[in-house]
Amino acid sequence: MTVNLDEKIERLRHFIYEKGKDGVVIAFSGGVDSSTLTALCKEILGEKAVAVTAVSPTYPQEEIEEAVKVARDIGIRHIVVETNELSDENFVRNPEDRCYYCKKDLFICLKNVAKNLGFKAVFEGTNFSDLSGHRPGFRAVKEMEDVYSPWAENNFTKEEIRMIARRMGLSVSDKPPLACLASRIPFGEQITAERLIRVGKAEQIIKRLTGTRQLRVRDHNGLARIEVGKNERKLFFDAEIMDKIVIELKKLGFKYVTMDLEGYRTGSMLLTLEDT
Amino acid sequence: MTVNLDEKIERLRHFIYEKGKDGVVIAFSGGVDSSTLTALCKEILGEKAVAVTAVSPTYPQEEIEEAVKVARDIGIRHIVVETNELSDENFVRNPEDRCYYCKKDLFICLKNVAKNLGFKAVFEGTNFSDLSGHRPGFRAVKEMEDVYSPWAENNFTKEEIRMIARRMGLSVSDKPPLACLASRIPFGEQITAERLIRVGKAEQIIKRLTGTRQLRVRDHNGLARIEVGKNERKLFFDAEIMDKIVIELKKLGFKYVTMDLEGYRTGSMLLTLEDT
């Protein structure tokens, strides 16, 4: 395994050098995948690598600070740009492939940033494990010229990336996966700034009250369905904490405040596409 | 308070005698209100009082046995009739006043039973506390001739009825309030036999797994929102029990299985009528 991983890393370093040597912009969210990729790019390409974070209403507010801090630790040049997928009607009506539209807009933006820097390529952090799931956003990656997915194209799994992050001593190595706030809203229900802000606030409040780290507040038309890591469900086993969460989330306008007994898992929102 | 209650009971006994002396059928669900009313009627009217339970897909299966047992304890003649509100289109489409249609059908049925027995009146167990809530079913009571609500018409609160039940030594005196299974389905979502059966089964399973007594499984278009008595929430504080509930309810076809953090309260489904 380790030998194999070292060989894979060697191939990856070569890939990064080849595709990035004329300058590369890395789509940098502050999550494990893009942070580890960014650290490697900085190591291999030096000043020819620039991290770009696209901030928008779908990006959890508290993550911006975190991303800035991680970029500083890595020592890479970091640019924050604003995007607004809420101005794209295709995204707002929230179809099953909404990620396609969002990523398309994102990469057009990042390619512009690259162009302004005199750079050629864009890297993004999709990993090999992601490809087995529902990833309409990846279609946008494949359609764009000069946009690469070093992890996915070199078959790196999430676990391998975490291992590399640990070896490099990155603070994000055990960070739970992030996801765009739009993933809290069932397909077909309209995405609005208000709903995204509400969900973001609800998650911050619950993290503060319970100490949970892996959390999604899904907004089913005003019914909050709270998913927490399976091992973190016990942080909710307290009637007083439950009452506090109810009070705070009702203040935000939720009509019902519920905890998903199953806990967090990826892809749970795909069930909203099924017939009842 | 007690003096006052004794006086009220005296007036109530008089009311029951006056309205029921030519024979009365009591709408008898096996809940606290109708059981206590039935016991009083038996005491005051003897053979002139007959308890009738209307069984239908909206009536929780396990309650039939319970009602039979309570009637036997009281020593009253007990007739079980079948009704089927699911054949009433007005009920099935589940409008905000669905209870009106159901109760209308019910009282027509009970008046028929009364007629066949040579009886004149029908009693039903709505209490005074209920009147402050959302009770479109009560409109049907008021519209029907010879249908009376001895508790409501004599201002008996739920607490007073429980007190009388305790004094009479009735087994149901501390029984949690029942409610028609249709109350588990949000207004506007169609009521079907399948959904009612599913909700009924889910509640039986959860009662068995947790020991909870006050329970509603609300079915929000395939998302189960479990309401348990506020003091019973702690019966769910066990990840293994949560996992078991998820497995069983998913077998029944629920897509999401959630616990309402607020616990049980009456009228929670009225929120589905509000705009988001």
Coordinates of C-alpha atoms in Angstrom, one line a residue:
Chain A
M1 CA 0.0 0.0 0.0
T2 CA 2.6 2.5 1.1
V3 CA 5.0 1.6 -1.8
N4 CA 2.1 1.8 -4.2
L5 CA 1.1 5.2 -2.7
D6 CA 4.6 6.5 -3.1
E7 CA 4.7 5.5 -6.7
K8 CA 1.3 7.1 -7.3
I9 CA 2.5 10.3 -5.6
E10 CA 5.5 10.3 -7.9
R11 CA 3.2 10.1 -10.9
L12 CA 1.0 12.8 -9.5
R13 CA 4.0 15.2 -9.0
H14 CA 4.9 14.6 -12.6
F15 CA 1.3 15.3 -13.6
I16 CA 1.2 18.5 -11.6
Y17 CA 4.5 19.7 -13.0
E18 CA 3.5 18.9 -16.6
K19 CA 0.1 20.5 -16.5
G20 CA 1.0 23.3 -14.2
K21 CA 4.4 24.5 -15.3
D22 CA 3.0 27.4 -17.3
G23 CA 1.1 28.6 -14.3
V24 CA -2.0 27.2 -12.6
V25 CA -4.9 28.4 -10.6
I26 CA -6.2 26.0 -8.0
A27 CA -9.9 26.0 -7.1
F28 CA -9.4 26.2 -3.4
S29 CA -12.3 25.7 -0.9
G30 CA -10.3 25.1 2.2
G31 CA -11.4 21.4 2.4
V32 CA -9.0 18.5 2.6
D33 CA -8.8 17.7 -1.1
S34 CA -8.2 21.2 -2.5
S35 CA -5.9 22.1 0.4
T36 CA -3.7 19.1 0.0
L37 CA -3.6 19.7 -3.8
T38 CA -2.7 23.3 -3.1
A39 CA 0.1 22.4 -0.8
L40 CA 1.6 20.0 -3.3
C41 CA 1.3 22.6 -6.1
K42 CA 3.0 25.2 -4.0
E43 CA 5.8 22.7 -3.3
I44 CA 6.2 21.7 -6.9
L45 CA 5.4 24.9 -8.8
G46 CA 6.3 27.6 -6.4
E47 CA 5.1 31.1 -7.6
K48 CA 3.5 29.4 -10.6
A49 CA 0.7 28.2 -8.4
V50 CA -2.1 30.5 -7.1
A51 CA -5.0 29.4 -4.9
V52 CA -8.4 31.0 -5.7
T53 CA -11.4 30.8 -3.4
A54 CA -14.7 31.6 -5.0
V55 CA -17.0 33.0 -2.3
S56 CA -20.8 33.1 -2.9
P57 CA -24.0 32.6 -0.9
T58 CA -23.6 28.8 -1.2
Y59 CA -20.2 28.9 0.6
P60 CA -20.5 28.6 4.4
Q61 CA -19.4 31.9 5.9
E62 CA -17.1 30.5 8.5
E63 CA -15.1 28.6 5.9
I64 CA -13.7 31.8 4.4
E65 CA -11.6 32.5 7.4
E66 CA -10.5 28.9 7.6
A67 CA -9.5 29.0 3.9
V68 CA -7.5 32.2 4.4
K69 CA -5.7 30.6 7.3
V70 CA -4.9 27.4 5.5
A71 CA -3.5 29.3 2.5
R72 CA -1.3 31.3 4.8
D73 CA 0.0 28.1 6.4
I74 CA 0.8 26.7 3.0
G75 CA 2.4 30.0 2.1
I76 CA 0.7 30.3 -1.3
R77 CA -0.6 33.4 -2.9
H78 CA -4.4 33.4 -2.3
I79 CA -7.0 35.3 -4.3
V80 CA -10.7 35.5 -3.1
V81 CA -13.2 36.2 -5.9
E82 CA -16.9 36.5 -5.6
T83 CA -19.2 34.5 -7.7
N84 CA -23.0 34.5 -7.7
E85 CA -24.6 31.3 -9.0
L86 CA -27.9 32.7 -7.8
S87 CA -28.0 34.9 -10.9
D88 CA -28.1 31.7 -13.0
E89 CA -31.7 30.6 -13.5
N90 CA -30.6 27.1 -14.3
F91 CA -29.0 26.8 -10.9
V92 CA -31.8 28.6 -8.9
R93 CA -34.6 26.3 -10.0
N94 CA -32.5 23.5 -8.5
P95 CA -32.6 20.7 -11.0
E96 CA -30.9 17.4 -10.3
D97 CA -27.8 18.6 -12.2
R98 CA -27.6 22.0 -10.7
C99 CA -23.9 21.4 -9.8
Y100 CA -23.2 21.3 -13.6
Y101 CA -24.3 24.9 -14.0
C102 CA -22.5 26.1 -10.9
K103 CA -19.2 24.5 -11.8
K104 CA -19.4 25.7 -15.4
D105 CA -19.8 29.3 -14.1
L106 CA -17.0 28.7 -11.6
F107 CA -14.5 27.4 -14.1
I108 CA -15.2 30.2 -16.5
C109 CA -14.5 32.6 -13.7
L110 CA -11.3 30.7 -12.7
K111 CA -10.0 30.6 -16.2
N112 CA -10.4 34.3 -16.4
V113 CA -8.4 34.7 -13.2
A114 CA -5.8 32.4 -14.7
K115 CA -5.7 34.5 -17.9
N116 CA -5.2 37.7 -16.0
L117 CA -2.3 36.1 -14.2
G118 CA -0.8 35.0 -17.5
F119 CA -1.5 31.4 -16.4
K120 CA -2.8 28.5 -18.6
A121 CA -4.3 25.8 -16.4
V122 CA -6.9 25.3 -13.7
F123 CA -6.8 22.5 -11.2
E124 CA -9.7 21.3 -9.1
G125 CA -9.9 18.8 -6.2
T126 CA -12.4 16.1 -7.2
N127 CA -11.0 12.8 -6.0
F128 CA -11.4 9.3 -7.4
S129 CA -13.8 8.2 -4.6
D130 CA -16.2 11.0 -5.6
L131 CA -16.5 9.6 -9.1
S132 CA -18.5 6.7 -8.0
G133 CA -21.2 9.0 -6.6
H134 CA -23.7 11.4 -8.2
R135 CA -21.4 14.2 -9.6
P136 CA -23.1 16.2 -12.4
G137 CA -20.6 18.9 -11.6
F138 CA -17.8 16.8 -12.9
R139 CA -19.3 16.9 -16.4
A140 CA -18.4 20.6 -16.4
V141 CA -14.8 19.8 -15.6
K142 CA -14.6 17.4 -18.4
E143 CA -16.1 19.8 -20.9
M144 CA -13.6 22.6 -20.1
E145 CA -10.3 22.9 -21.8
D146 CA -7.2 23.3 -19.5
V147 CA -9.2 22.3 -16.4
Y148 CA -7.7 19.3 -14.7
S149 CA -8.5 17.1 -11.7
P150 CA -5.1 15.8 -10.5
W151 CA -6.6 13.6 -7.8
A152 CA -9.3 11.9 -9.9
E153 CA -7.2 11.6 -13.0
N154 CA -4.5 9.8 -11.0
N155 CA -6.9 7.6 -9.1
F156 CA -6.4 9.0 -5.6
T157 CA -9.0 8.0 -3.1
K158 CA -10.2 10.2 -0.2
E159 CA -8.3 8.1 2.2
E160 CA -5.1 8.4 0.3
I161 CA -5.5 12.2 0.2
R162 CA -6.0 12.3 3.9
M163 CA -2.8 10.2 4.3
I164 CA -0.8 12.6 2.2
A165 CA -2.3 15.6 4.2
R166 CA -1.2 14.0 7.4
R167 CA 2.3 13.3 6.1
M168 CA 2.5 17.0 5.0
G169 CA 1.3 18.0 8.5
L170 CA -1.7 19.9 7.1
S171 CA -4.1 21.1 9.7
V172 CA -7.1 20.1 7.6
S173 CA -6.1 16.4 7.4
D174 CA -9.0 15.2 9.5
K175 CA -11.5 17.9 8.5
P176 CA -15.0 16.5 7.7
P177 CA -16.0 16.9 4.1
L178 CA -17.5 20.3 3.2
A179 CA -20.4 20.7 0.8
C180 CA -22.0 23.6 -0.9
L181 CA -25.0 24.9 1.1
A182 CA -27.3 24.3 -1.8
S183 CA -26.9 20.6 -1.0
R184 CA -29.2 21.3 2.0
I185 CA -32.2 22.1 -0.3
P186 CA -34.1 19.3 -2.0
F187 CA -33.9 19.2 -5.8
G188 CA -36.8 21.1 -7.3
E189 CA -37.2 23.5 -4.4
Q190 CA -35.9 26.9 -5.3
I191 CA -32.5 28.0 -4.0
T192 CA -32.6 31.5 -2.6
A193 CA -30.1 33.6 -0.7
E194 CA -32.4 33.6 2.3
R195 CA -32.6 29.8 2.5
L196 CA -28.9 29.4 2.1
I197 CA -28.2 32.0 4.8
R198 CA -30.7 30.4 7.1
V199 CA -29.2 27.0 6.7
G200 CA -25.7 28.4 7.3
K201 CA -26.8 30.1 10.5
A202 CA -28.6 27.0 11.7
E203 CA -25.5 24.9 11.3
Q204 CA -23.3 27.5 13.1
I205 CA -25.8 27.6 16.0
I206 CA -26.0 23.8 16.3
K207 CA -22.2 23.4 16.2
R208 CA -22.0 25.9 19.0
L209 CA -24.7 24.2 21.1
T210 CA -23.6 20.6 20.6
G211 CA -19.9 20.7 19.6
T212 CA -20.7 18.5 16.5
R213 CA -18.3 18.8 13.6
Q214 CA -20.0 16.8 10.9
L215 CA -23.3 18.5 10.3
R216 CA -25.9 19.2 7.6
V217 CA -29.2 21.0 8.2
R218 CA -31.4 19.9 5.3
D219 CA -34.2 22.3 4.6
H220 CA -37.3 20.3 3.4
N221 CA -39.6 23.2 2.7
G222 CA -39.2 24.7 6.1
L223 CA -38.7 21.4 8.0
A224 CA -35.1 21.2 9.3
R225 CA -33.7 17.7 9.0
I226 CA -30.5 17.7 11.0
E227 CA -27.9 15.2 9.9
V228 CA -24.9 14.7 12.2
G229 CA -22.1 12.2 12.0
K230 CA -23.3 8.8 13.2
N231 CA -20.9 8.9 16.1
E232 CA -21.9 12.5 17.0
R233 CA -25.6 11.7 17.4
K234 CA -25.0 11.3 21.2
L235 CA -24.1 15.0 21.4
F236 CA -27.9 15.5 21.0
F237 CA -28.9 13.2 23.8
D238 CA -30.0 16.0 26.1
A239 CA -33.5 17.4 26.3
E240 CA -32.3 20.8 27.2
I241 CA -30.0 21.0 24.2
M242 CA -32.9 19.8 22.0
D243 CA -35.1 22.6 23.4
K244 CA -32.4 25.2 22.8
I245 CA -31.9 24.1 19.2
V246 CA -35.7 24.2 18.6
I247 CA -35.9 27.8 19.9
E248 CA -33.0 29.0 17.9
L249 CA -34.1 27.3 14.6
K250 CA -37.7 28.5 15.0
K251 CA -36.3 32.0 15.3
L252 CA -34.7 31.5 11.9
G253 CA -38.1 30.6 10.5
F254 CA -38.0 26.8 10.5
K255 CA -41.5 25.3 11.2
Y256 CA -40.3 21.9 12.3
V257 CA -36.9 21.0 13.8
T258 CA -35.9 17.3 13.5
M259 CA -32.9 15.1 13.8
D260 CA -32.3 12.4 11.2
L261 CA -32.1 9.2 13.3
E262 CA -29.8 7.7 10.7
G263 CA -27.1 10.4 11.0
Y264 CA -25.0 11.9 8.3
R265 CA -24.5 10.1 5.0
T266 CA -23.7 11.4 1.5
G267 CA -26.4 11.5 -1.2
S268 CA -29.4 11.5 1.2
M269 CA -30.9 14.3 -0.9
L270 CA -31.1 12.1 -4.0
L271 CA -34.1 10.4 -2.3
T272 CA -36.1 13.6 -2.9
L273 CA -35.9 12.7 -6.6
E274 CA -37.8 9.4 -6.1
D275 CA -41.5 9.0 -6.3
T276 CA -43.3 8.4 -3.1
Chain B
M1 CA -62.2 23.5 43.1
T2 CA -63.5 20.1 44.3
V3 CA -66.7 21.6 45.5
N4 CA -67.1 23.3 42.2
L5 CA -66.3 20.1 40.4
D6 CA -68.9 18.2 42.5
E7 CA -71.5 20.8 41.6
K8 CA -70.5 20.5 37.9
I9 CA -70.8 16.8 38.0
E10 CA -74.2 17.1 39.5
R11 CA -75.3 19.3 36.6
L12 CA -73.7 16.9 34.2
R13 CA -75.5 13.9 35.6
H14 CA -78.8 15.8 35.2
F15 CA -77.8 16.7 31.6
I16 CA -77.0 13.0 30.8
Y17 CA -80.3 11.9 32.3
E18 CA -82.4 14.5 30.5
K19 CA -80.8 14.0 27.1
G20 CA -80.3 10.3 27.4
K21 CA -83.3 8.9 29.2
D22 CA -85.0 7.8 25.9
G23 CA -81.9 5.9 25.0
V24 CA -78.5 7.0 23.9
V25 CA -75.6 5.8 21.8
I26 CA -72.2 6.9 22.9
A27 CA -69.4 7.5 20.3
F28 CA -66.8 5.4 22.1
S29 CA -63.2 5.3 21.0
G30 CA -61.6 3.9 24.1
G31 CA -59.9 7.2 25.0
V32 CA -60.2 9.0 28.3
D33 CA -63.0 11.3 27.4
S34 CA -65.4 8.9 25.8
S35 CA -64.6 6.1 28.2
T36 CA -65.4 8.3 31.2
L37 CA -68.5 9.6 29.6
T38 CA -69.5 6.0 28.8
A39 CA -69.0 4.9 32.4
L40 CA -71.1 7.8 33.7
C41 CA -73.9 7.0 31.2
K42 CA -73.9 3.4 32.2
E43 CA -74.2 4.4 35.8
I44 CA -77.0 6.9 35.2
L45 CA -78.9 5.3 32.3
G46 CA -78.2 1.6 32.7
E47 CA -79.5 -0.4 29.7
K48 CA -80.6 2.8 28.0
A49 CA -76.9 3.5 27.2
V50 CA -75.0 1.6 24.5
A51 CA -71.4 2.3 23.5
V52 CA -70.6 2.2 19.8
T53 CA -67.0 2.1 18.4
A54 CA -66.6 3.0 14.7
V55 CA -63.7 1.1 13.3
S56 CA -62.0 2.3 10.1
P57 CA -58.6 2.6 8.5
T58 CA -58.0 5.8 10.5
Y59 CA -58.5 4.1 13.8
P60 CA -55.3 2.5 15.2
Q61 CA -55.6 -1.2 15.1
E62 CA -54.4 -1.9 18.6
E63 CA -57.0 0.4 20.0
I64 CA -59.9 -1.9 19.1
E65 CA -58.9 -4.5 21.6
E66 CA -58.4 -1.8 24.2
A67 CA -61.8 -0.4 23.6
V68 CA -63.4 -3.8 23.9
K69 CA -61.7 -4.4 27.2
V70 CA -62.7 -1.0 28.6
A71 CA -66.3 -1.5 27.6
R72 CA -66.3 -4.9 29.3
D73 CA -64.8 -3.3 32.5
I74 CA -67.6 -0.7 32.5
G75 CA -70.1 -3.5 31.9
I76 CA -71.9 -1.6 29.0
R77 CA -73.3 -3.1 25.9
H78 CA -70.8 -2.5 23.1
I79 CA -71.3 -2.5 19.4
V80 CA -68.5 -2.2 16.8
V81 CA -69.4 -0.8 13.4
E82 CA -67.3 -0.3 10.4
T83 CA -67.1 3.0 8.7
N84 CA -65.0 4.0 5.7
E85 CA -64.2 7.7 5.4
L86 CA -61.8 6.8 2.6
S87 CA -64.8 6.4 0.3
D88 CA -65.6 10.1 0.9
E89 CA -63.7 12.2 -1.6
N90 CA -63.9 15.3 0.6
F91 CA -62.1 13.5 3.3
V92 CA -59.5 11.8 1.1
R93 CA -58.2 15.0 -0.5
N94 CA -57.4 16.0 3.1
P95 CA -58.5 19.6 3.3
E96 CA -58.0 21.6 6.5
D97 CA -61.6 20.8 7.6
R98 CA -61.4 17.0 6.7
C99 CA -62.6 16.2 10.3
Y100 CA -65.9 17.9 9.5
Y101 CA -66.6 15.4 6.7
C102 CA -65.5 12.4 8.8
K103 CA -67.6 13.4 11.8
K104 CA -70.6 14.1 9.6
D105 CA -70.4 10.6 8.2
L106 CA -69.8 9.1 11.7
F107 CA -72.8 10.8 13.3
I108 CA -75.1 9.8 10.4
C109 CA -73.9 6.2 11.1
L110 CA -74.4 6.5 14.8
K111 CA -77.8 8.0 14.5
N112 CA -78.7 5.0 12.4
V113 CA -77.5 2.6 15.0
A114 CA -79.5 4.6 17.6
K115 CA -82.6 4.4 15.4
N116 CA -82.3 0.7 15.1
L117 CA -82.0 0.4 18.9
G118 CA -85.1 2.6 19.3
F119 CA -82.9 5.2 20.8
K120 CA -83.1 8.9 20.3
A121 CA -79.8 10.6 21.2
V122 CA -76.1 10.4 20.4
F123 CA -73.4 11.5 22.8
E124 CA -69.8 12.3 21.9
G125 CA -66.8 13.1 24.0
T126 CA -65.4 16.4 22.9
N127 CA -64.3 18.3 26.0
F128 CA -64.2 22.0 26.8
S129 CA -60.4 22.2 26.5
D130 CA -60.7 21.0 22.9
L131 CA -62.9 23.9 21.9
S132 CA -60.0 26.4 22.1
G133 CA -58.1 24.5 19.4
H134 CA -58.7 23.8 15.8
R135 CA -61.8 21.6 15.7
P136 CA -63.6 21.6 12.4
G137 CA -65.2 18.2 13.4
F138 CA -67.1 20.0 16.1
R139 CA -69.0 21.9 13.5
A140 CA -70.6 18.6 12.4
V141 CA -71.7 17.9 16.0
K142 CA -73.4 21.3 16.2
E143 CA -75.2 20.8 12.8
M144 CA -76.7 17.5 13.8
E145 CA -79.9 17.2 15.7
D146 CA -80.0 15.0 18.8
V147 CA -76.2 14.8 19.0
Y148 CA -74.8 16.1 22.2
S149 CA -71.4 16.8 23.8
P150 CA -71.9 16.4 27.5
W151 CA -68.4 17.4 28.5
A152 CA -68.1 20.5 26.2
E153 CA -71.6 21.7 26.9
N154 CA -71.0 21.5 30.6
N155 CA -67.5 23.1 30.4
F156 CA -65.5 20.1 31.6
T157 CA -61.8 20.4 30.9
K158 CA -59.5 17.5 30.1
E159 CA -58.0 17.7 33.6
E160 CA -61.4 17.5 35.3
I161 CA -62.3 14.5 33.1
R162 CA -59.1 12.7 34.1
M163 CA -60.0 13.5 37.8
I164 CA -63.4 11.9 37.4
A165 CA -61.9 8.9 35.6
R166 CA -59.5 8.4 38.5
R167 CA -62.3 8.7 41.1
M168 CA -64.3 6.1 39.2
G169 CA -61.2 3.9 39.1
L170 CA -61.1 3.7 35.3
S171 CA -58.0 2.1 33.8
V172 CA -57.8 4.8 31.1
S173 CA -57.5 7.7 33.5
D174 CA -53.9 8.4 32.6
K175 CA -54.0 7.3 29.0
P176 CA -52.4 9.7 26.6
P177 CA -54.8 11.3 24.1
L178 CA -55.6 9.3 21.0
A179 CA -55.9 10.8 17.6
C180 CA -57.2 9.6 14.3
L181 CA -54.4 8.3 12.1
A182 CA -55.3 10.8 9.4
S183 CA -53.8 13.5 11.7
R184 CA -50.4 12.1 10.8
I185 CA -50.7 13.2 7.2
P186 CA -50.2 16.9 6.3
F187 CA -53.2 18.8 5.0
G188 CA -53.4 18.6 1.2
E189 CA -51.5 15.3 0.9
Q190 CA -53.9 12.6 0.0
I191 CA -55.1 10.1 2.6
T192 CA -54.8 6.5 1.5
A193 CA -55.3 3.2 3.3
E194 CA -51.6 2.4 2.6
R195 CA -50.3 5.6 4.3
L196 CA -52.6 5.1 7.3
I197 CA -51.5 1.5 7.7
R198 CA -47.9 2.4 7.4
V199 CA -48.1 5.1 10.1
G200 CA -50.0 2.7 12.4
K201 CA -47.4 0.0 12.0
A202 CA -44.5 2.5 12.5
E203 CA -46.1 3.7 15.7
Q204 CA -46.5 0.1 17.0
I205 CA -42.8 -0.7 16.1
I206 CA -41.5 2.4 17.8
K207 CA -43.6 1.8 20.9
R208 CA -42.2 -1.7 21.1
L209 CA -38.6 -0.6 20.6
T210 CA -38.6 2.4 23.0
G211 CA -41.4 1.9 25.4
T212 CA -42.8 5.4 24.6
R213 CA -46.6 5.9 25.2
Q214 CA -47.2 9.3 23.7
L215 CA -46.3 9.0 20.1
R216 CA -47.2 10.3 16.6
V217 CA -45.4 9.4 13.4
R218 CA -46.2 12.3 11.1
D219 CA -45.8 11.3 7.4
H220 CA -44.5 14.4 5.5
N221 CA -44.6 12.9 2.0
G222 CA -42.4 9.9 3.0
L223 CA -40.4 11.7 5.6
A224 CA -41.3 10.3 9.0
R225 CA -41.3 13.0 11.7
I226 CA -41.6 11.2 15.1
E227 CA -43.2 13.2 17.9
V228 CA -42.9 11.7 21.4
G229 CA -44.0 13.1 24.7
K230 CA -41.4 15.8 25.8
N231 CA -40.5 13.7 28.8
E232 CA -40.2 10.6 26.7
R233 CA -37.6 12.0 24.3
K234 CA -34.9 10.4 26.5
L235 CA -36.2 7.0 25.5
F236 CA -34.6 7.7 22.1
F237 CA -31.2 8.6 23.5
D238 CA -29.5 5.5 22.3
A239 CA -27.7 5.2 18.9
E240 CA -28.6 1.5 18.6
I241 CA -32.3 2.1 19.1
M242 CA -32.1 4.9 16.6
D243 CA -30.5 2.5 14.0
K244 CA -33.2 -0.1 14.7
I245 CA -36.0 2.4 14.2
V246 CA -34.4 3.6 10.9
I247 CA -34.2 0.0 9.6
E248 CA -37.8 -0.8 10.5
L249 CA -39.3 2.4 9.2
K250 CA -37.3 2.2 5.9
K251 CA -38.7 -1.3 5.4
L252 CA -42.2 0.3 5.6
G253 CA -41.1 2.7 2.8
F254 CA -40.2 5.9 4.6
K255 CA -37.3 7.7 2.9
Y256 CA -36.2 9.7 5.9
V257 CA -36.7 8.9 9.6
T258 CA -36.5 11.8 11.9
M259 CA -37.3 12.7 15.5
D260 CA -38.9 16.0 16.2
L261 CA -36.7 17.7 18.7
E262 CA -39.6 19.6 20.2
G263 CA -41.5 16.5 21.1
Y264 CA -45.2 15.9 21.0
R265 CA -47.6 18.9 21.0
T266 CA -51.1 19.2 19.6
G267 CA -51.8 21.1 16.4
S268 CA -48.3 20.7 14.9
M269 CA -49.8 19.8 11.6
L270 CA -51.5 23.1 11.3
L271 CA -48.1 24.6 10.4
T272 CA -48.3 22.7 7.1
L273 CA -51.0 25.1 6.1
E274 CA -48.8 28.2 6.4
D275 CA -46.8 29.6 3.6
T276 CA -43.1 29.1 3.7

